[in-house]
CSV table of C-alpha atoms in Angstrom, one decimal:
chain,number,residue,atom,x,y,z
A,8,MET,CA,-17.1,-13.9,-18.7
A,9,SER,CA,-14.5,-14.9,-21.3
A,10,PHE,CA,-11.4,-16.8,-20.5
A,11,SER,CA,-9.2,-13.8,-20.8
A,12,ASP,CA,-11.4,-11.9,-18.4
A,13,LYS,CA,-11.2,-14.8,-15.9
A,14,VAL,CA,-7.4,-14.7,-16.2
A,15,LEU,CA,-7.4,-10.9,-15.6
A,16,LEU,CA,-9.7,-11.4,-12.6
A,17,TRP,CA,-7.4,-14.0,-11.1
A,18,LEU,CA,-4.3,-11.8,-11.7
A,19,HIS,CA,-6.1,-8.9,-10.1
A,20,ILE,CA,-7.0,-10.9,-7.1
A,21,ALA,CA,-3.6,-12.5,-6.8
A,22,PHE,CA,-1.8,-9.2,-6.9
A,23,ALA,CA,-4.2,-7.7,-4.3
A,24,ILE,CA,-3.6,-10.6,-1.9
A,25,PHE,CA,0.2,-10.9,-2.4
A,26,ALA,CA,1.0,-7.2,-2.7
A,27,ILE,CA,-1.5,-5.1,-0.8
A,28,GLY,CA,-1.7,-7.5,2.2
A,29,PRO,CA,2.1,-7.5,2.9
A,30,LEU,CA,2.3,-3.8,2.1
A,31,THR,CA,-0.3,-3.1,4.8
A,32,ALA,CA,1.6,-5.3,7.3
A,33,VAL,CA,4.9,-3.5,6.5
A,34,THR,CA,3.4,0.0,7.0
A,35,SER,CA,1.9,-1.1,10.3
A,36,TYR,CA,5.2,-2.5,11.7
A,37,VAL,CA,7.3,0.6,10.9
A,38,PRO,CA,6.3,2.8,13.9
A,39,ARG,CA,7.1,-0.1,16.3
A,40,TYR,CA,10.6,-0.5,14.9
A,41,ILE,CA,11.3,3.3,14.8
A,42,ARG,CA,10.4,3.4,18.5
A,43,ALA,CA,12.7,0.4,19.1
A,44,ARG,CA,15.4,2.1,17.0
A,45,ASP,CA,16.1,-1.1,15.1
A,46,LEU,CA,17.8,0.2,12.0
A,47,ASN,CA,18.4,-3.2,10.4
A,48,VAL,CA,14.7,-4.1,10.5
A,49,LEU,CA,13.7,-0.6,9.4
A,50,ARG,CA,16.0,-0.9,6.3
A,51,PHE,CA,14.4,-4.2,5.5
A,52,LEU,CA,10.9,-2.8,6.0
A,53,LYS,CA,11.8,0.1,3.7
A,54,ARG,CA,13.0,-2.3,0.9
A,55,ALA,CA,9.9,-4.5,1.4
A,56,GLY,CA,7.6,-1.5,1.3
A,57,ARG,CA,9.1,-0.3,-2.0
A,58,LEU,CA,8.9,-3.8,-3.5
A,59,PHE,CA,5.3,-4.5,-2.4
A,60,GLY,CA,4.3,-0.9,-3.2
A,61,SER,CA,5.5,-1.3,-6.8
A,62,LEU,CA,3.7,-4.6,-7.0
A,63,THR,CA,0.4,-2.9,-6.1
A,64,LEU,CA,0.6,-1.3,-9.5
A,65,GLY,CA,-0.3,-4.7,-10.9
A,66,VAL,CA,-3.6,-4.6,-8.9
A,67,PHE,CA,-4.4,-1.3,-10.6
A,68,LEU,CA,-3.3,-2.4,-14.1
A,69,PHE,CA,-5.2,-5.7,-14.1
A,70,GLY,CA,-8.2,-4.1,-12.5
A,71,ALA,CA,-8.3,-1.4,-15.2
A,72,LEU,CA,-7.9,-4.0,-17.9
A,73,LEU,CA,-10.7,-6.1,-16.4
A,74,GLY,CA,-13.1,-3.2,-16.1
A,75,ARG,CA,-12.1,-1.7,-19.5
A,76,SER,CA,-15.7,-1.6,-20.8
A,77,ASP,CA,-17.2,-0.4,-17.5
A,78,LEU,CA,-14.7,2.4,-16.5
A,79,ALA,CA,-17.5,5.0,-16.5
A,80,LYS,CA,-19.3,3.2,-13.6
A,81,VAL,CA,-19.2,5.2,-10.4
A,82,TYR,CA,-17.7,2.4,-8.2
A,83,LEU,CA,-14.8,1.9,-10.6
A,84,THR,CA,-14.1,5.6,-10.8
A,85,VAL,CA,-14.2,6.0,-7.0
A,86,SER,CA,-12.0,2.9,-6.5
A,87,MET,CA,-9.4,4.0,-9.0
A,88,THR,CA,-9.4,7.5,-7.4
A,89,LEU,CA,-9.0,6.0,-3.9
A,90,PHE,CA,-6.2,3.8,-5.2
A,91,ILE,CA,-4.3,6.8,-6.5
A,92,VAL,CA,-4.8,8.6,-3.2
A,93,ALA,CA,-3.4,5.5,-1.4
A,94,ALA,CA,-0.4,5.4,-3.8
A,95,VAL,CA,0.4,9.0,-3.0
A,96,LEU,CA,0.1,8.3,0.8
A,97,LEU,CA,2.5,5.4,0.3
A,98,VAL,CA,5.0,7.7,-1.3
A,99,ILE,CA,4.7,10.1,1.7
A,100,ILE,CA,5.2,7.1,4.0
A,101,ASP,CA,8.3,6.1,2.1
A,102,ARG,CA,9.7,9.6,2.4
A,103,ASP,CA,9.0,9.7,6.1
A,104,MET,CA,10.7,6.3,6.5
A,105,SER,CA,13.8,7.7,4.9
A,106,LYS,CA,13.7,10.7,7.2
A,107,ALA,CA,13.3,8.5,10.2
A,108,LEU,CA,16.2,6.3,9.2
A,109,ARG,CA,18.4,9.4,8.8
A,110,ALA,CA,17.4,10.7,12.1
A,111,LEU,CA,18.1,7.4,13.9
A,112,GLU,CA,21.4,7.0,12.2
A,113,ASN,CA,22.6,10.4,13.6
A,114,ASP,CA,23.1,8.9,17.1
A,115,ASN,CA,21.5,12.2,18.4
A,116,PRO,CA,19.4,11.1,21.4
A,117,GLU,CA,17.2,14.2,21.0
A,118,ASP,CA,16.1,13.2,17.4
A,119,ASP,CA,14.1,10.1,18.0
A,120,ALA,CA,11.9,10.4,14.8
A,121,LYS,CA,8.7,10.9,16.8
A,122,VAL,CA,7.2,13.1,14.2
A,123,GLN,CA,7.8,10.5,11.5
A,124,THR,CA,6.5,7.7,13.7
A,125,GLY,CA,3.2,9.4,14.3
A,126,ARG,CA,2.8,10.4,10.6
A,127,ILE,CA,3.6,7.0,9.4
A,128,ALA,CA,1.2,5.4,11.8
A,129,ALA,CA,-1.6,7.8,10.8
A,130,LEU,CA,-1.0,7.5,7.1
A,131,GLY,CA,-0.6,3.8,7.3
A,132,GLY,CA,-4.0,3.5,9.0
A,133,VAL,CA,-5.7,5.8,6.4
A,134,THR,CA,-4.2,3.7,3.6
A,135,SER,CA,-5.5,0.5,5.2
A,136,LEU,CA,-8.9,2.0,5.4
A,137,ILE,CA,-8.7,3.0,1.8
A,138,TRP,CA,-7.9,-0.6,0.8
A,139,LEU,CA,-10.9,-1.7,2.8
A,140,VAL,CA,-13.2,0.8,1.1
A,141,ILE,CA,-12.0,-0.3,-2.3
A,142,LEU,CA,-12.6,-4.0,-1.3
A,143,VAL,CA,-16.1,-3.2,-0.2
A,144,LEU,CA,-16.8,-1.3,-3.4
A,145,MET,CA,-15.5,-4.2,-5.5
A,146,VAL,CA,-17.4,-6.9,-3.7
A,147,PHE,CA,-20.8,-5.2,-3.4
A,148,ASN,CA,-20.7,-3.4,-6.8
A,149,GLY,CA,-18.4,-5.4,-8.9
A,150,GLY,CA,-19.6,-8.9,-8.2
A,151,PRO,CA,-20.9,-11.3,-10.8
A,152,GLY,CA,-24.0,-10.2,-12.7
A,153,SER,CA,-23.4,-6.5,-12.1
């Protein structure tokens, strides 16, 4: 492995740890604070979700650069496809967070954003599982000597 490949690998791992980890935590906290009707925390979580969500593109970029000669391998194709699916789910989660914030800002006791709470919880869980599947694919198929 060349020095530039080692740098790309370290950047790929660093972005995965420092972007995907916090993003997963943010999406898991959102339903709790919707139920608590804590608008200040929800606004913070929305900003944090957008920040960490945009940083996850670094994971994809450095991973694609690292695997540039092996992109035809099945585990890389599946991983990149799952990553794109997770990114789309994160966009849907962001949309639902906006809807929940608008619903909670209305001061209408009947509109408690239950629909958004359930959908965010479900999509956040699916996204977390996707990250886990990608991790398993990378460790067991993309390790040294493969």
